[in-house]
Amino acid sequence: MEVTEEQRSQVEKGLEKLLRGEGSEVEVCDVGLEQSKPATLRKNVTYIVCAVVFNDKEEVLMVQEARQDCYKQWYLPAGRVEAGESLEEALKREVKEEAGFECEPLTLLLVQEQGPQWIRFIYLAKVTGGRIKDLSAADGESLQASWWDKQSVIPLRGRDILPLIECGLKYRRDPWHPVTLPIDLSCRHVLQRMLLVFTGTEGQIWILLSKSPDLHLPTAAAVRTHAVTWAANMVVQEALPSAYYDHEVHTLGVFSLQHNGRQHGKTDGVCFNTLVALVPDYVQRNEDGEKVESTGTGRPPPVENPRYVWVEVQKQTLRETLLEKTKTTAILPLHSLY
């Protein structure tokens, strides 16, 4: 299939929209749908929201746990998203219940996942009202809240929050990716939509596209047995089977994510709009298992599945933006905890 200039122009406009952090309705899923069930909170998916909130002294807001298994230990305000909630609504509710404050989400800092069944959304947020919860207001949500200077010794529920706090401080001082907040668009499954790029030796950029029903970025459903980002590997395996084991598939981060959540069992899914790099493995092995250096061709491997096509980016500003993004990964991180 030869791509016309009009089609290329439409594709490039769509890419620019994605790079601005905008989303679009999910109209087709190319891979993995038969292995995936619609996301339903408290049944087959759990979403956690976590707030990193600082005061003017760069002390971080902490809450003292009331649960018996972690009684009197300290943690960031965090909890499960409930049925019918958006991610931001859940964050505001958790901070209010556990710490006493109203808050405003500023940006997502990081997304962590253990497959589609467990995803944690870490936000940087700021206080907009309310008063800090003290022991007189202790309940089943928390005993109290306090500002922590990160130096005083306190019993922590888990040390996993320490890098999250550092991530928040780093972003507060020097933001390294654009403000990223969920886009209110519904989705039934946990999906990875990928802007999958191959970079040539002379700075060319090719994008892998799915052709049916119209040219679009490949979209794959996450499966329970793998990380969410394994979806990109499934697309590469389907489109370029012979080249798969000679290349690395790197999900570099998230441009934007889409979630609605207001219809339980129907809109509980999340679509991650991601940047993915296909990188040649220049160290290969011969039939004796010895390492052999390979220089590569500087062009993307040929597509073997007629459902896909490579399209070279012609617009200079778009090409330069994509080259910069792939080198600096200045987008929201998506970390697998597998």
Tab-separated table of C-alpha atoms in Angstrom:
chain	number	residue	atom	x	y	z
A	1	MET	CA	0.000	0.000	0.000
A	2	GLU	CA	1.386	3.315	-1.064
A	3	VAL	CA	0.519	6.142	1.337
A	4	THR	CA	-0.682	9.268	-0.426
A	5	GLU	CA	0.511	12.722	0.548
A	6	GLU	CA	-2.977	13.523	1.804
A	7	GLN	CA	-2.935	10.445	4.046
A	8	ARG	CA	0.550	11.304	5.288
A	9	SER	CA	-0.574	14.839	6.100
A	10	GLN	CA	-3.568	13.522	8.071
A	11	VAL	CA	-1.343	11.121	9.978
A	12	GLU	CA	1.105	13.904	10.847
A	13	LYS	CA	-1.718	16.137	12.103
A	14	GLY	CA	-2.873	13.305	14.341
A	15	LEU	CA	0.644	12.827	15.679
A	16	GLU	CA	0.937	16.529	16.496
A	17	LYS	CA	-2.352	16.338	18.372
A	18	LEU	CA	-1.034	13.380	20.395
A	19	LEU	CA	2.224	15.190	21.133
A	20	ARG	CA	0.214	18.101	22.555
A	21	GLY	CA	-1.188	15.690	25.137
A	22	GLU	CA	-4.594	15.389	23.524
A	23	GLY	CA	-6.497	12.140	23.149
A	24	SER	CA	-8.958	10.585	20.732
A	25	GLU	CA	-11.714	8.013	20.918
A	26	VAL	CA	-10.603	4.386	20.727
A	27	GLU	CA	-12.388	3.023	17.683
A	28	VAL	CA	-10.461	-0.189	17.054
A	29	CYS	CA	-8.192	-2.567	18.946
A	30	ASP	CA	-5.705	-4.336	16.675
A	31	VAL	CA	-4.213	-6.984	18.959
A	32	GLY	CA	-5.030	-8.873	22.135
A	33	LEU	CA	-8.748	-8.191	22.486
A	34	GLU	CA	-9.568	-11.908	22.465
A	35	GLN	CA	-7.237	-12.371	25.469
A	36	SER	CA	-8.672	-9.437	27.402
A	37	LYS	CA	-11.907	-8.860	29.317
A	38	PRO	CA	-13.569	-5.473	29.793
A	39	ALA	CA	-12.040	-3.718	32.794
A	40	THR	CA	-14.291	-3.800	35.870
A	41	LEU	CA	-13.163	-2.249	39.150
A	42	ARG	CA	-13.088	-4.609	42.142
A	43	LYS	CA	-13.454	-7.553	39.759
A	44	ASN	CA	-10.481	-7.736	37.422
A	45	VAL	CA	-8.726	-4.355	37.793
A	46	THR	CA	-7.562	-2.292	40.755
A	47	TYR	CA	-6.507	1.331	40.335
A	48	ILE	CA	-4.647	3.104	43.137
A	49	VAL	CA	-4.281	6.877	43.358
A	50	CYS	CA	-1.460	8.370	45.407
A	51	ALA	CA	-0.875	12.061	46.253
A	52	VAL	CA	2.481	13.765	46.677
A	53	VAL	CA	1.761	17.146	48.303
A	54	PHE	CA	4.345	19.660	49.568
A	55	ASN	CA	4.114	22.803	51.659
A	56	ASP	CA	6.250	25.919	51.247
A	57	LYS	CA	9.052	24.281	53.267
A	58	GLU	CA	9.069	21.291	50.886
A	59	GLU	CA	7.746	19.098	53.658
A	60	VAL	CA	5.555	16.297	52.334
A	61	LEU	CA	2.033	15.480	53.496
A	62	MET	CA	1.832	12.122	55.280
A	63	VAL	CA	-1.011	10.217	56.927
A	64	GLN	CA	-0.894	7.830	59.883
A	65	GLU	CA	-2.597	4.547	59.131
A	66	ALA	CA	-5.583	3.264	61.108
A	67	ARG	CA	-5.633	-0.256	59.613
A	68	GLN	CA	-4.565	-2.970	62.026
A	69	ASP	CA	-1.957	-4.483	59.682
A	70	CYS	CA	-0.080	-1.146	59.515
A	71	TYR	CA	-1.423	0.648	62.601
A	72	LYS	CA	0.291	3.994	63.389
A	73	GLN	CA	2.665	3.692	60.429
A	74	TRP	CA	2.992	6.594	57.987
A	75	TYR	CA	2.354	6.724	54.262
A	76	LEU	CA	1.391	9.091	51.467
A	77	PRO	CA	-2.362	9.725	51.067
A	78	ALA	CA	-3.454	6.891	48.806
A	79	GLY	CA	-6.281	4.472	48.127
A	80	ARG	CA	-8.386	2.590	45.646
A	81	VAL	CA	-10.495	4.188	42.967
A	82	GLU	CA	-14.146	3.367	43.618
A	83	ALA	CA	-16.764	2.407	41.034
A	84	GLY	CA	-18.162	5.452	39.239
A	85	GLU	CA	-15.166	7.703	40.005
A	86	SER	CA	-12.675	9.374	37.732
A	87	LEU	CA	-9.033	9.161	38.795
A	88	GLU	CA	-8.998	12.808	39.898
A	89	GLU	CA	-12.224	12.434	41.879
A	90	ALA	CA	-10.698	9.468	43.693
A	91	LEU	CA	-7.536	11.423	44.478
A	92	LYS	CA	-9.458	14.369	45.938
A	93	ARG	CA	-11.619	12.036	48.029
A	94	GLU	CA	-8.636	10.126	49.439
A	95	VAL	CA	-6.745	13.293	50.403
A	96	LYS	CA	-9.855	14.739	52.057
A	97	GLU	CA	-10.672	11.535	53.965
A	98	GLU	CA	-7.145	10.739	55.079
A	99	ALA	CA	-5.538	14.182	55.517
A	100	GLY	CA	-8.438	16.657	55.906
A	101	PHE	CA	-7.425	18.849	52.967
A	102	GLU	CA	-9.076	19.730	49.698
A	103	CYS	CA	-6.533	19.447	46.916
A	104	GLU	CA	-6.014	20.115	43.241
A	105	PRO	CA	-4.089	17.626	41.083
A	106	LEU	CA	-1.259	19.408	39.264
A	107	THR	CA	0.084	16.571	37.110
A	108	LEU	CA	0.675	12.881	37.059
A	109	LEU	CA	4.263	12.167	38.108
A	110	LEU	CA	4.480	8.484	37.346
A	111	VAL	CA	2.361	5.457	36.547
A	112	GLN	CA	3.311	2.062	37.991
A	113	GLU	CA	1.759	-1.210	36.918
A	114	GLN	CA	1.779	-4.937	37.585
A	115	GLY	CA	-0.220	-5.821	34.523
A	116	PRO	CA	-3.690	-4.457	33.767
A	117	GLN	CA	-5.024	-5.863	37.051
A	118	TRP	CA	-3.066	-3.391	39.271
A	119	ILE	CA	-2.124	0.144	38.243
A	120	ARG	CA	-1.029	2.995	40.533
A	121	PHE	CA	-1.346	6.626	39.441
A	122	ILE	CA	0.981	8.967	41.372
A	123	TYR	CA	0.004	12.640	41.319
A	124	LEU	CA	1.673	15.856	42.326
A	125	ALA	CA	-1.050	17.946	44.002
A	126	LYS	CA	-1.476	21.123	46.011
A	127	VAL	CA	-3.670	22.037	48.995
A	128	THR	CA	-6.585	24.319	48.139
A	129	GLY	CA	-8.595	24.268	51.375
A	130	GLY	CA	-9.607	22.399	54.497
A	131	ARG	CA	-7.515	21.822	57.606
A	132	ILE	CA	-5.048	19.134	58.506
A	133	LYS	CA	-6.573	16.111	60.201
A	134	ASP	CA	-5.583	15.661	63.873
A	135	LEU	CA	-6.115	12.844	66.352
A	136	SER	CA	-9.495	14.221	67.427
A	137	ALA	CA	-10.776	13.373	63.932
A	138	ALA	CA	-9.268	9.855	63.833
A	139	ASP	CA	-11.433	7.302	62.036
A	140	GLY	CA	-11.143	4.170	59.959
A	141	GLU	CA	-9.496	6.082	57.090
A	142	SER	CA	-6.524	7.377	59.097
A	143	LEU	CA	-5.492	8.472	62.587
A	144	GLN	CA	-4.049	11.852	61.614
A	145	ALA	CA	-1.973	13.703	59.029
A	146	SER	CA	1.265	15.631	59.345
A	147	TRP	CA	3.939	17.380	57.320
A	148	TRP	CA	7.208	15.387	57.187
A	149	ASP	CA	10.592	16.986	56.657
A	150	LYS	CA	11.999	13.691	55.281
A	151	GLN	CA	14.753	13.787	57.917
A	152	SER	CA	12.880	12.940	61.111
A	153	VAL	CA	12.671	9.227	61.866
A	154	ILE	CA	9.102	7.942	61.586
A	155	PRO	CA	7.794	4.397	61.080
A	156	LEU	CA	6.898	4.052	57.396
A	157	ARG	CA	4.351	1.599	56.087
A	158	GLY	CA	6.607	1.038	53.099
A	159	ARG	CA	9.791	2.496	51.688
A	160	ASP	CA	8.306	2.383	48.194
A	161	ILE	CA	7.057	5.955	48.737
A	162	LEU	CA	10.568	7.412	49.121
A	163	PRO	CA	11.365	7.476	45.370
A	164	LEU	CA	7.863	8.859	44.745
A	165	ILE	CA	8.571	11.763	47.100
A	166	GLU	CA	11.923	12.385	45.402
A	167	CYS	CA	10.206	12.262	42.031
A	168	GLY	CA	7.762	14.922	43.237
A	169	LEU	CA	10.541	17.152	44.520
A	170	LYS	CA	12.455	16.811	41.272
A	171	TYR	CA	9.402	17.739	39.196
A	172	ARG	CA	8.501	20.634	41.511
A	173	ARG	CA	11.982	22.121	41.089
A	174	ASP	CA	12.502	21.329	37.415
A	175	PRO	CA	9.562	19.819	35.501
A	176	TRP	CA	10.918	17.339	32.969
A	177	HIS	CA	7.686	16.483	31.181
A	178	PRO	CA	4.557	18.489	30.283
A	179	VAL	CA	1.648	18.629	32.699
A	180	THR	CA	-0.208	15.361	32.161
A	181	LEU	CA	-3.708	14.793	33.531
A	182	PRO	CA	-6.270	12.159	32.482
A	183	ILE	CA	-8.446	12.989	29.490
A	184	ASP	CA	-12.149	12.364	29.994
A	185	LEU	CA	-12.682	9.775	27.259
A	186	SER	CA	-14.213	6.380	27.920
A	187	CYS	CA	-12.581	3.027	27.274
A	188	ARG	CA	-13.713	-0.535	28.038
A	189	HIS	CA	-10.322	-2.250	28.290
A	190	VAL	CA	-6.825	-1.420	29.498
A	191	LEU	CA	-5.110	-0.496	26.237
A	192	GLN	CA	-1.779	0.698	24.928
A	193	ARG	CA	-2.021	2.891	21.842
A	194	MET	CA	1.464	3.309	20.486
A	195	LEU	CA	3.334	5.861	18.462
A	196	LEU	CA	5.923	3.280	17.449
A	197	VAL	CA	8.968	4.866	15.856
A	198	PHE	CA	12.088	3.658	14.086
A	199	THR	CA	14.959	6.154	13.857
A	200	GLY	CA	17.253	6.034	10.843
A	201	THR	CA	20.993	6.636	10.840
A	202	GLU	CA	20.543	10.079	9.271
A	203	GLY	CA	17.752	11.299	11.551
A	204	GLN	CA	14.812	9.920	9.594
A	205	ILE	CA	11.733	8.824	11.543
A	206	TRP	CA	9.305	6.136	10.479
A	207	ILE	CA	5.976	5.424	12.205
A	208	LEU	CA	4.325	2.002	12.199
A	209	LEU	CA	0.625	2.298	11.345
A	210	SER	CA	-2.284	-0.104	11.179
A	211	LYS	CA	-4.195	0.119	7.900
A	212	SER	CA	-7.720	-1.081	8.701
A	213	PRO	CA	-10.278	0.413	8.595
A	214	ASP	CA	-8.208	3.583	8.067
A	215	LEU	CA	-4.602	4.467	8.844
A	216	HIS	CA	-4.236	4.715	12.631
A	217	LEU	CA	-1.769	4.164	15.441
A	218	PRO	CA	-1.705	0.485	16.496
A	219	THR	CA	-3.692	-0.247	19.656
A	220	ALA	CA	-3.380	-3.408	21.738
A	221	ALA	CA	-5.195	-4.732	24.792
A	222	ALA	CA	-3.096	-5.473	27.873
A	223	VAL	CA	-3.203	-9.115	29.036
A	224	ARG	CA	-3.136	-10.302	32.655
A	225	THR	CA	-0.035	-12.458	32.262
A	226	HIS	CA	2.234	-9.578	31.209
A	227	ALA	CA	3.054	-5.952	31.880
A	228	VAL	CA	0.762	-3.380	30.284
A	229	THR	CA	3.622	-2.366	27.985
A	230	TRP	CA	3.910	-5.928	26.647
A	231	ALA	CA	1.124	-4.868	24.298
A	232	ALA	CA	3.730	-3.100	22.145
A	233	ASN	CA	5.682	-6.341	21.853
A	234	MET	CA	2.533	-8.120	20.653
A	235	VAL	CA	2.114	-5.563	17.867
A	236	VAL	CA	5.737	-5.903	16.748
A	237	GLN	CA	5.464	-9.703	16.813
A	238	GLU	CA	2.390	-9.516	14.592
A	239	ALA	CA	3.705	-6.888	12.159
A	240	LEU	CA	7.405	-7.832	11.956
A	241	PRO	CA	7.768	-11.455	13.124
A	242	SER	CA	11.155	-12.097	11.486
A	243	ALA	CA	12.678	-8.914	12.917
A	244	TYR	CA	11.237	-9.226	16.434
A	245	TYR	CA	14.181	-11.049	18.018
A	246	ASP	CA	16.726	-8.717	16.381
A	247	HIS	CA	15.185	-5.598	17.910
A	248	GLU	CA	14.364	-4.169	21.317
A	249	VAL	CA	10.878	-2.768	21.922
A	250	HIS	CA	11.079	0.133	24.396
A	251	THR	CA	7.981	1.900	25.727
A	252	LEU	CA	9.553	5.263	26.596
A	253	GLY	CA	6.569	6.841	28.330
A	254	VAL	CA	3.061	8.244	28.098
A	255	PHE	CA	1.976	11.301	26.113
A	256	SER	CA	-1.523	11.165	27.578
A	257	LEU	CA	-3.981	8.741	29.114
A	258	GLN	CA	-7.737	8.416	28.760
A	259	HIS	CA	-10.178	7.365	31.472
A	260	ASN	CA	-13.789	8.051	32.325
A	261	GLY	CA	-14.961	5.501	34.874
A	262	ARG	CA	-18.499	6.785	35.339
A	263	GLN	CA	-20.258	3.651	34.042
A	264	HIS	CA	-19.108	0.744	36.170
A	265	GLY	CA	-17.930	-2.168	34.033
A	266	LYS	CA	-18.361	-0.221	30.805
A	267	THR	CA	-15.913	2.691	31.103
A	268	ASP	CA	-13.457	1.395	33.725
A	269	GLY	CA	-10.710	0.914	31.143
A	270	VAL	CA	-7.685	3.133	30.548
A	271	CYS	CA	-5.993	3.935	27.237
A	272	PHE	CA	-2.303	4.829	27.508
A	273	ASN	CA	-1.105	6.850	24.515
A	274	THR	CA	2.568	5.947	24.459
A	275	LEU	CA	5.845	6.578	22.673
A	276	VAL	CA	7.543	3.309	21.696
A	277	ALA	CA	10.962	2.947	20.072
A	278	LEU	CA	11.976	-0.044	17.964
A	279	VAL	CA	15.753	-0.275	18.333
A	280	PRO	CA	18.028	-2.706	16.438
A	281	ASP	CA	20.066	-5.091	18.551
A	282	TYR	CA	23.457	-4.593	16.967
A	283	VAL	CA	25.033	-7.430	18.955
A	284	GLN	CA	23.844	-10.712	17.469
A	285	ARG	CA	25.137	-14.288	17.602
A	286	ASN	CA	26.169	-16.726	14.886
A	287	GLU	CA	25.263	-20.425	14.787
A	288	ASP	CA	28.090	-21.167	17.245
A	289	GLY	CA	26.730	-18.701	19.779
A	290	GLU	CA	29.546	-16.210	19.228
A	291	LYS	CA	28.784	-12.491	19.273
A	292	VAL	CA	28.741	-10.850	15.864
A	293	GLU	CA	28.593	-7.084	15.399
A	294	SER	CA	25.905	-5.887	13.004
A	295	THR	CA	25.732	-2.373	11.589
A	296	GLY	CA	22.137	-2.609	10.343
A	297	THR	CA	20.658	-0.943	7.274
A	298	GLY	CA	19.506	2.305	8.861
A	299	ARG	CA	15.968	1.589	7.685
A	300	PRO	CA	13.073	-0.096	9.478
A	301	PRO	CA	12.687	-3.845	9.052
A	302	PRO	CA	10.200	-4.803	6.339
A	303	VAL	CA	6.573	-5.235	7.358
A	304	GLU	CA	5.447	-8.839	6.841
A	305	ASN	CA	1.801	-8.435	7.808
A	306	PRO	CA	-0.359	-6.658	5.219
A	307	ARG	CA	-2.371	-5.023	8.019
A	308	TYR	CA	0.562	-2.704	8.817
A	309	VAL	CA	2.726	-0.172	7.019
A	310	TRP	CA	5.707	2.068	7.803
A	311	VAL	CA	5.214	5.768	7.046
A	312	GLU	CA	8.167	8.142	7.014
A	313	VAL	CA	7.593	11.490	8.765
A	314	GLN	CA	8.258	14.312	6.317
A	315	LYS	CA	7.310	17.384	8.353
A	316	GLN	CA	10.569	18.741	9.754
A	317	THR	CA	9.216	20.197	13.004
A	318	LEU	CA	7.399	16.954	13.819
A	319	ARG	CA	10.467	14.875	13.002
A	320	GLU	CA	12.646	17.045	15.233
A	321	THR	CA	10.137	16.815	18.098
A	322	LEU	CA	10.006	13.032	17.862
A	323	LEU	CA	13.804	12.765	17.726
A	324	GLU	CA	14.055	14.916	20.851
A	325	LYS	CA	11.394	12.887	22.665
A	326	THR	CA	13.108	9.601	21.913
A	327	LYS	CA	16.451	10.915	23.173
A	328	THR	CA	15.318	12.758	26.308
A	329	THR	CA	12.148	10.758	27.133
A	330	ALA	CA	10.580	14.012	28.357
A	331	ILE	CA	7.195	12.357	28.872
A	332	LEU	CA	5.306	10.740	31.739
A	333	PRO	CA	7.082	7.550	32.894
A	334	LEU	CA	5.241	4.225	32.874
A	335	HIS	CA	7.062	1.720	35.077
A	336	SER	CA	6.391	-1.999	35.239
A	337	LEU	CA	6.841	-3.570	38.679
A	338	TYR	CA	6.931	-7.102	37.285
